[in-house]
Amino acid sequence: MTRAAAIMLAAVIAALPLPVLVPDASAKDLGVRGATWPVAEPDLLVEIETRLLQMQQSGELARLENEARERARQSLEEPEPVPGITPAREQRSRPFDPAIVVARDIRTPGGSLIAAAGTRVNPLERVGLTRDLIFVDGRRETEIAWALARDRPAKIVLLAGRPLDLMRRYRRPFFFDTGGRLAARFGIAATPTLVERDGALLRLTEVPVKNPDLVETQKGD
């Protein structure tokens, strides 16, 4: 199509009359069904402020604040125990390789390469394990007593129990494996479990601790 023909076609289309919508004579007026109100959108911030004021006046806001503080205090005093942990029944020992494979390049803030992606890195080759780790169930007094009685310096890590209460009683640090991340990493399923360095590896040893009360009861029977 030539340019002149295209212009002529456009002019013809523009000159055509537009269609007119004619109401259908057979359509019926159905009237208004139900109550109607004008459309209005209340200010959300005003609604929130009004609700908070009502909660403050009724004392509900103070109650919720107290409950939140109590939940926070309770979570600090007695965190959620790591699930699936049982008392050690027999002494078992196994090696654990702490090495990881770097997923992406690790660089210093200045851009110097520390480790390239795909590199196998053993943290023990860079940072020494100055203290053993002892994983215990803080609800079992025999496990706490055993951990405290060891001569070698160690960090006591609770998988259950009340760390703040134990710190107040024994005046020494107690740690808690929040969320069970360390237990999952090491594959710990029983307590007490001793973690100590063994060359370039770690050695995990489950140590059964007898309950003196239980032993006396069995002797009496």
PDB file of C-alpha atoms in Angstrom:
ATOM      1  CA  MET A   1       0.000   0.000   0.000  1.00  0.00           C
ATOM      2  CA  THR A   2       1.339   3.446  -0.966  1.00  0.00           C
ATOM      3  CA  ARG A   3       1.551   6.311   1.504  1.00  0.00           C
ATOM      4  CA  ALA A   4      -1.239   8.180  -0.252  1.00  0.00           C
ATOM      5  CA  ALA A   5      -3.519   5.143  -0.081  1.00  0.00           C
ATOM      6  CA  ALA A   6      -2.837   4.714   3.610  1.00  0.00           C
ATOM      7  CA  ILE A   7      -3.715   8.350   4.295  1.00  0.00           C
ATOM      8  CA  MET A   8      -6.950   8.043   2.304  1.00  0.00           C
ATOM      9  CA  LEU A   9      -7.938   4.864   4.209  1.00  0.00           C
ATOM     10  CA  ALA A  10      -7.354   6.576   7.547  1.00  0.00           C
ATOM     11  CA  ALA A  11      -9.510   9.521   6.480  1.00  0.00           C
ATOM     12  CA  VAL A  12     -12.349   7.229   5.464  1.00  0.00           C
ATOM     13  CA  ILE A  13     -12.240   5.370   8.789  1.00  0.00           C
ATOM     14  CA  ALA A  14     -12.257   8.665  10.679  1.00  0.00           C
ATOM     15  CA  ALA A  15     -15.307   9.838   8.727  1.00  0.00           C
ATOM     16  CA  LEU A  16     -17.374   6.764   9.611  1.00  0.00           C
ATOM     17  CA  PRO A  17     -20.132   7.459  12.187  1.00  0.00           C
ATOM     18  CA  LEU A  18     -19.526   6.057  15.660  1.00  0.00           C
ATOM     19  CA  PRO A  19     -21.957   3.376  16.878  1.00  0.00           C
ATOM     20  CA  VAL A  20     -24.670   4.642  19.198  1.00  0.00           C
ATOM     21  CA  LEU A  21     -25.746   2.481  22.152  1.00  0.00           C
ATOM     22  CA  VAL A  22     -29.533   2.314  22.260  1.00  0.00           C
ATOM     23  CA  PRO A  23     -31.232   1.042  25.464  1.00  0.00           C
ATOM     24  CA  ASP A  24     -33.044  -2.263  25.146  1.00  0.00           C
ATOM     25  CA  ALA A  25     -36.761  -1.543  25.261  1.00  0.00           C
ATOM     26  CA  SER A  26     -37.390  -4.960  26.855  1.00  0.00           C
ATOM     27  CA  ALA A  27     -35.068  -4.294  29.850  1.00  0.00           C
ATOM     28  CA  LYS A  28     -36.805  -3.923  33.223  1.00  0.00           C
ATOM     29  CA  ASP A  29     -35.971  -1.669  36.134  1.00  0.00           C
ATOM     30  CA  LEU A  30     -35.245  -4.057  39.008  1.00  0.00           C
ATOM     31  CA  GLY A  31     -35.172  -1.265  41.576  1.00  0.00           C
ATOM     32  CA  VAL A  32     -32.885  -1.089  44.634  1.00  0.00           C
ATOM     33  CA  ARG A  33     -32.190  -4.295  46.519  1.00  0.00           C
ATOM     34  CA  GLY A  34     -31.054  -3.787  50.142  1.00  0.00           C
ATOM     35  CA  ALA A  35     -29.825  -0.747  52.010  1.00  0.00           C
ATOM     36  CA  THR A  36     -27.249   1.476  50.374  1.00  0.00           C
ATOM     37  CA  TRP A  37     -24.625   3.805  51.873  1.00  0.00           C
ATOM     38  CA  PRO A  38     -22.228   6.275  50.374  1.00  0.00           C
ATOM     39  CA  VAL A  39     -18.717   4.884  49.807  1.00  0.00           C
ATOM     40  CA  ALA A  40     -16.392   6.047  52.553  1.00  0.00           C
ATOM     41  CA  GLU A  41     -12.902   4.878  53.583  1.00  0.00           C
ATOM     42  CA  PRO A  42     -12.103   5.552  57.260  1.00  0.00           C
ATOM     43  CA  ASP A  43      -8.573   6.684  58.117  1.00  0.00           C
ATOM     44  CA  LEU A  44      -6.717   3.518  59.225  1.00  0.00           C
ATOM     45  CA  LEU A  45      -4.406   5.405  61.575  1.00  0.00           C
ATOM     46  CA  VAL A  46      -7.386   7.043  63.268  1.00  0.00           C
ATOM     47  CA  GLU A  47      -8.982   3.629  63.760  1.00  0.00           C
ATOM     48  CA  ILE A  48      -5.769   2.226  65.262  1.00  0.00           C
ATOM     49  CA  GLU A  49      -5.389   5.196  67.630  1.00  0.00           C
ATOM     50  CA  THR A  50      -9.023   4.887  68.687  1.00  0.00           C
ATOM     51  CA  ARG A  51      -8.631   1.158  69.343  1.00  0.00           C
ATOM     52  CA  LEU A  52      -5.448   1.663  71.345  1.00  0.00           C
ATOM     53  CA  LEU A  53      -7.130   4.379  73.422  1.00  0.00           C
ATOM     54  CA  GLN A  54     -10.050   2.041  74.148  1.00  0.00           C
ATOM     55  CA  MET A  55      -7.612  -0.768  75.144  1.00  0.00           C
ATOM     56  CA  GLN A  56      -5.697   1.620  77.385  1.00  0.00           C
ATOM     57  CA  GLN A  57      -8.851   2.850  79.121  1.00  0.00           C
ATOM     58  CA  SER A  58     -10.160  -0.681  79.666  1.00  0.00           C
ATOM     59  CA  GLY A  59      -6.826  -1.993  80.977  1.00  0.00           C
ATOM     60  CA  GLU A  60      -6.501  -4.506  78.143  1.00  0.00           C
ATOM     61  CA  LEU A  61      -3.338  -2.832  76.815  1.00  0.00           C
ATOM     62  CA  ALA A  62      -1.605  -3.092  80.203  1.00  0.00           C
ATOM     63  CA  ARG A  63      -2.626  -6.747  80.442  1.00  0.00           C
ATOM     64  CA  LEU A  64      -1.150  -7.526  77.013  1.00  0.00           C
ATOM     65  CA  GLU A  65       2.077  -5.701  77.890  1.00  0.00           C
ATOM     66  CA  ASN A  66       2.401  -7.668  81.120  1.00  0.00           C
ATOM     67  CA  GLU A  67       1.797 -10.946  79.293  1.00  0.00           C
ATOM     68  CA  ALA A  68       4.451 -10.066  76.699  1.00  0.00           C
ATOM     69  CA  ARG A  69       6.982  -9.246  79.431  1.00  0.00           C
ATOM     70  CA  GLU A  70       6.185 -12.489  81.225  1.00  0.00           C
ATOM     71  CA  ARG A  71       6.627 -14.534  78.040  1.00  0.00           C
ATOM     72  CA  ALA A  72       9.973 -12.851  77.381  1.00  0.00           C
ATOM     73  CA  ARG A  73      11.122 -13.465  80.954  1.00  0.00           C
ATOM     74  CA  GLN A  74       9.990 -17.083  80.799  1.00  0.00           C
ATOM     75  CA  SER A  75      11.806 -17.672  77.508  1.00  0.00           C
ATOM     76  CA  LEU A  76      15.013 -16.387  79.115  1.00  0.00           C
ATOM     77  CA  GLU A  77      14.577 -18.279  82.357  1.00  0.00           C
ATOM     78  CA  GLU A  78      13.588 -21.569  80.738  1.00  0.00           C
ATOM     79  CA  PRO A  79      14.044 -21.708  76.957  1.00  0.00           C
ATOM     80  CA  GLU A  80      12.304 -24.307  74.834  1.00  0.00           C
ATOM     81  CA  PRO A  81      14.176 -27.626  75.264  1.00  0.00           C
ATOM     82  CA  VAL A  82      15.877 -29.195  72.269  1.00  0.00           C
ATOM     83  CA  PRO A  83      13.603 -32.083  71.195  1.00  0.00           C
ATOM     84  CA  GLY A  84      14.683 -35.693  70.834  1.00  0.00           C
ATOM     85  CA  ILE A  85      17.444 -35.677  73.477  1.00  0.00           C
ATOM     86  CA  THR A  86      17.677 -38.707  75.806  1.00  0.00           C
ATOM     87  CA  PRO A  87      20.052 -39.692  78.641  1.00  0.00           C
ATOM     88  CA  ALA A  88      23.206 -41.500  77.482  1.00  0.00           C
ATOM     89  CA  ARG A  89      22.906 -45.252  78.114  1.00  0.00           C
ATOM     90  CA  GLU A  90      26.419 -46.352  77.213  1.00  0.00           C
ATOM     91  CA  GLN A  91      29.739 -44.702  76.520  1.00  0.00           C
ATOM     92  CA  ARG A  92      30.180 -44.158  72.812  1.00  0.00           C
ATOM     93  CA  SER A  93      32.778 -42.107  70.985  1.00  0.00           C
ATOM     94  CA  ARG A  94      32.991 -40.954  67.388  1.00  0.00           C
ATOM     95  CA  PRO A  95      35.073 -38.485  65.348  1.00  0.00           C
ATOM     96  CA  PHE A  96      33.526 -35.400  63.809  1.00  0.00           C
ATOM     97  CA  ASP A  97      35.000 -33.473  60.899  1.00  0.00           C
ATOM     98  CA  PRO A  98      34.177 -29.743  61.322  1.00  0.00           C
ATOM     99  CA  ALA A  99      35.411 -28.804  57.837  1.00  0.00           C
ATOM    100  CA  ILE A 100      33.035 -27.025  55.465  1.00  0.00           C
ATOM    101  CA  VAL A 101      33.071 -26.308  51.735  1.00  0.00           C
ATOM    102  CA  VAL A 102      32.878 -22.579  50.980  1.00  0.00           C
ATOM    103  CA  ALA A 103      29.840 -21.820  48.821  1.00  0.00           C
ATOM    104  CA  ARG A 104      31.141 -18.476  47.500  1.00  0.00           C
ATOM    105  CA  ASP A 105      34.306 -16.410  47.616  1.00  0.00           C
ATOM    106  CA  ILE A 106      35.166 -14.985  51.005  1.00  0.00           C
ATOM    107  CA  ARG A 107      37.043 -11.695  50.901  1.00  0.00           C
ATOM    108  CA  THR A 108      38.266  -9.111  53.332  1.00  0.00           C
ATOM    109  CA  PRO A 109      36.634  -5.643  53.338  1.00  0.00           C
ATOM    110  CA  GLY A 110      39.591  -4.548  51.216  1.00  0.00           C
ATOM    111  CA  GLY A 111      38.841  -7.191  48.590  1.00  0.00           C
ATOM    112  CA  SER A 112      41.648  -9.646  49.356  1.00  0.00           C
ATOM    113  CA  LEU A 113      40.615 -13.263  48.789  1.00  0.00           C
ATOM    114  CA  ILE A 114      40.485 -15.375  51.948  1.00  0.00           C
ATOM    115  CA  ALA A 115      38.941 -18.515  50.476  1.00  0.00           C
ATOM    116  CA  ALA A 116      37.660 -19.210  47.000  1.00  0.00           C
ATOM    117  CA  ALA A 117      34.313 -20.871  46.325  1.00  0.00           C
ATOM    118  CA  GLY A 118      34.625 -24.653  46.527  1.00  0.00           C
ATOM    119  CA  THR A 119      37.538 -24.550  48.959  1.00  0.00           C
ATOM    120  CA  ARG A 120      37.399 -26.979  51.871  1.00  0.00           C
ATOM    121  CA  VAL A 121      38.084 -25.103  55.113  1.00  0.00           C
ATOM    122  CA  ASN A 122      38.706 -26.608  58.549  1.00  0.00           C
ATOM    123  CA  PRO A 123      38.116 -23.933  61.221  1.00  0.00           C
ATOM    124  CA  LEU A 124      40.360 -25.817  63.656  1.00  0.00           C
ATOM    125  CA  GLU A 125      43.314 -24.990  61.414  1.00  0.00           C
ATOM    126  CA  ARG A 126      42.667 -21.270  61.939  1.00  0.00           C
ATOM    127  CA  VAL A 127      41.063 -21.046  65.379  1.00  0.00           C
ATOM    128  CA  GLY A 128      41.918 -23.433  68.203  1.00  0.00           C
ATOM    129  CA  LEU A 129      39.314 -24.982  70.512  1.00  0.00           C
ATOM    130  CA  THR A 130      40.531 -23.573  73.832  1.00  0.00           C
ATOM    131  CA  ARG A 131      37.827 -25.268  75.913  1.00  0.00           C
ATOM    132  CA  ASP A 132      35.927 -28.498  75.627  1.00  0.00           C
ATOM    133  CA  LEU A 133      32.164 -28.369  75.139  1.00  0.00           C
ATOM    134  CA  ILE A 134      29.852 -30.366  77.388  1.00  0.00           C
ATOM    135  CA  PHE A 135      26.246 -30.744  76.290  1.00  0.00           C
ATOM    136  CA  VAL A 136      23.912 -31.614  79.169  1.00  0.00           C
ATOM    137  CA  ASP A 137      20.263 -31.655  80.123  1.00  0.00           C
ATOM    138  CA  GLY A 138      20.056 -28.955  82.781  1.00  0.00           C
ATOM    139  CA  ARG A 139      16.989 -30.577  84.341  1.00  0.00           C
ATOM    140  CA  ARG A 140      19.130 -33.537  85.492  1.00  0.00           C
ATOM    141  CA  GLU A 141      21.196 -32.610  88.547  1.00  0.00           C
ATOM    142  CA  THR A 142      23.528 -35.576  88.058  1.00  0.00           C
ATOM    143  CA  GLU A 143      24.573 -34.299  84.638  1.00  0.00           C
ATOM    144  CA  ILE A 144      25.205 -30.798  85.983  1.00  0.00           C
ATOM    145  CA  ALA A 145      27.252 -32.185  88.883  1.00  0.00           C
ATOM    146  CA  TRP A 146      29.306 -34.353  86.508  1.00  0.00           C
ATOM    147  CA  ALA A 147      30.009 -31.429  84.191  1.00  0.00           C
ATOM    148  CA  LEU A 148      31.039 -29.155  87.068  1.00  0.00           C
ATOM    149  CA  ALA A 149      33.324 -31.801  88.568  1.00  0.00           C
ATOM    150  CA  ARG A 150      35.551 -32.137  85.489  1.00  0.00           C
ATOM    151  CA  ASP A 151      39.115 -30.861  85.893  1.00  0.00           C
ATOM    152  CA  ARG A 152      39.610 -29.620  82.330  1.00  0.00           C
ATOM    153  CA  PRO A 153      38.118 -26.223  81.473  1.00  0.00           C
ATOM    154  CA  ALA A 154      34.913 -26.542  79.503  1.00  0.00           C
ATOM    155  CA  LYS A 155      31.876 -24.604  78.369  1.00  0.00           C
ATOM    156  CA  ILE A 156      28.652 -26.187  79.609  1.00  0.00           C
ATOM    157  CA  VAL A 157      25.908 -26.030  76.998  1.00  0.00           C
ATOM    158  CA  LEU A 158      22.342 -26.819  78.051  1.00  0.00           C
ATOM    159  CA  LEU A 159      19.911 -28.571  75.743  1.00  0.00           C
ATOM    160  CA  ALA A 160      17.160 -28.132  78.346  1.00  0.00           C
ATOM    161  CA  GLY A 161      16.804 -26.460  81.713  1.00  0.00           C
ATOM    162  CA  ARG A 162      17.102 -23.036  83.318  1.00  0.00           C
ATOM    163  CA  PRO A 163      20.462 -21.394  82.465  1.00  0.00           C
ATOM    164  CA  LEU A 164      19.945 -18.192  84.484  1.00  0.00           C
ATOM    165  CA  ASP A 165      18.965 -20.150  87.578  1.00  0.00           C
ATOM    166  CA  LEU A 166      22.068 -22.349  87.270  1.00  0.00           C
ATOM    167  CA  MET A 167      24.290 -19.293  86.814  1.00  0.00           C
ATOM    168  CA  ARG A 168      22.855 -17.769  89.987  1.00  0.00           C
ATOM    169  CA  ARG A 169      23.377 -21.009  91.915  1.00  0.00           C
ATOM    170  CA  TYR A 170      26.896 -21.882  90.750  1.00  0.00           C
ATOM    171  CA  ARG A 171      28.184 -18.408  89.781  1.00  0.00           C
ATOM    172  CA  ARG A 172      29.630 -19.515  86.477  1.00  0.00           C
ATOM    173  CA  PRO A 173      28.457 -19.218  82.855  1.00  0.00           C
ATOM    174  CA  PHE A 174      25.968 -21.668  81.412  1.00  0.00           C
ATOM    175  CA  PHE A 175      25.103 -21.517  77.723  1.00  0.00           C
ATOM    176  CA  PHE A 176      21.934 -22.676  75.976  1.00  0.00           C
ATOM    177  CA  ASP A 177      21.707 -24.195  72.499  1.00  0.00           C
ATOM    178  CA  THR A 178      18.768 -22.053  71.381  1.00  0.00           C
ATOM    179  CA  GLY A 179      16.906 -23.729  68.551  1.00  0.00           C
ATOM    180  CA  GLY A 180      19.133 -26.820  68.791  1.00  0.00           C
ATOM    181  CA  ARG A 181      21.496 -25.570  66.078  1.00  0.00           C
ATOM    182  CA  LEU A 182      24.658 -26.990  67.656  1.00  0.00           C
ATOM    183  CA  ALA A 183      22.972 -30.276  68.533  1.00  0.00           C
ATOM    184  CA  ALA A 184      21.848 -30.622  64.928  1.00  0.00           C
ATOM    185  CA  ARG A 185      25.283 -29.673  63.595  1.00  0.00           C
ATOM    186  CA  PHE A 186      27.068 -32.246  65.768  1.00  0.00           C
ATOM    187  CA  GLY A 187      24.298 -34.849  65.569  1.00  0.00           C
ATOM    188  CA  ILE A 188      23.877 -34.965  69.355  1.00  0.00           C
ATOM    189  CA  ALA A 189      21.018 -37.178  70.516  1.00  0.00           C
ATOM    190  CA  ALA A 190      22.027 -38.016  74.119  1.00  0.00           C
ATOM    191  CA  THR A 191      23.501 -36.216  77.134  1.00  0.00           C
ATOM    192  CA  PRO A 192      26.012 -35.743  78.568  1.00  0.00           C
ATOM    193  CA  THR A 193      28.056 -35.448  75.370  1.00  0.00           C
ATOM    194  CA  LEU A 194      31.653 -34.262  75.584  1.00  0.00           C
ATOM    195  CA  VAL A 195      33.142 -32.466  72.558  1.00  0.00           C
ATOM    196  CA  GLU A 196      36.948 -32.163  72.548  1.00  0.00           C
ATOM    197  CA  ARG A 197      39.637 -31.595  69.969  1.00  0.00           C
ATOM    198  CA  ASP A 198      41.364 -34.605  68.448  1.00  0.00           C
ATOM    199  CA  GLY A 199      44.005 -33.291  66.068  1.00  0.00           C
ATOM    200  CA  ALA A 200      42.315 -31.797  63.014  1.00  0.00           C
ATOM    201  CA  LEU A 201      39.003 -33.368  64.070  1.00  0.00           C
ATOM    202  CA  LEU A 202      36.634 -33.204  67.000  1.00  0.00           C
ATOM    203  CA  ARG A 203      35.742 -36.199  69.134  1.00  0.00           C
ATOM    204  CA  LEU A 204      32.235 -36.566  70.536  1.00  0.00           C
ATOM    205  CA  THR A 205      31.793 -38.893  73.495  1.00  0.00           C
ATOM    206  CA  GLU A 206      28.503 -39.823  75.120  1.00  0.00           C
ATOM    207  CA  VAL A 207      29.072 -40.430  78.842  1.00  0.00           C
ATOM    208  CA  PRO A 208      26.343 -42.176  80.865  1.00  0.00           C
ATOM    209  CA  VAL A 209      25.886 -40.649  84.321  1.00  0.00           C
ATOM    210  CA  LYS A 210      24.181 -42.746  86.976  1.00  0.00           C
ATOM    211  CA  ASN A 211      21.522 -41.224  89.171  1.00  0.00           C
ATOM    212  CA  PRO A 212      22.576 -41.871  92.819  1.00  0.00           C
ATOM    213  CA  ASP A 213      18.965 -41.833  94.015  1.00  0.00           C
ATOM    214  CA  LEU A 214      18.046 -44.458  91.446  1.00  0.00           C
ATOM    215  CA  VAL A 215      21.019 -46.632  92.442  1.00  0.00           C
ATOM    216  CA  GLU A 216      20.065 -46.494  96.146  1.00  0.00           C
ATOM    217  CA  THR A 217      16.464 -47.403  95.283  1.00  0.00           C
ATOM    218  CA  GLN A 218      17.607 -50.422  93.276  1.00  0.00           C
ATOM    219  CA  LYS A 219      19.847 -51.575  96.150  1.00  0.00           C
ATOM    220  CA  GLY A 220      16.968 -51.278  98.612  1.00  0.00           C
ATOM    221  CA  ASP A 221      14.753 -53.439  96.421  1.00  0.00           C
TER     222      ASP A 221
END
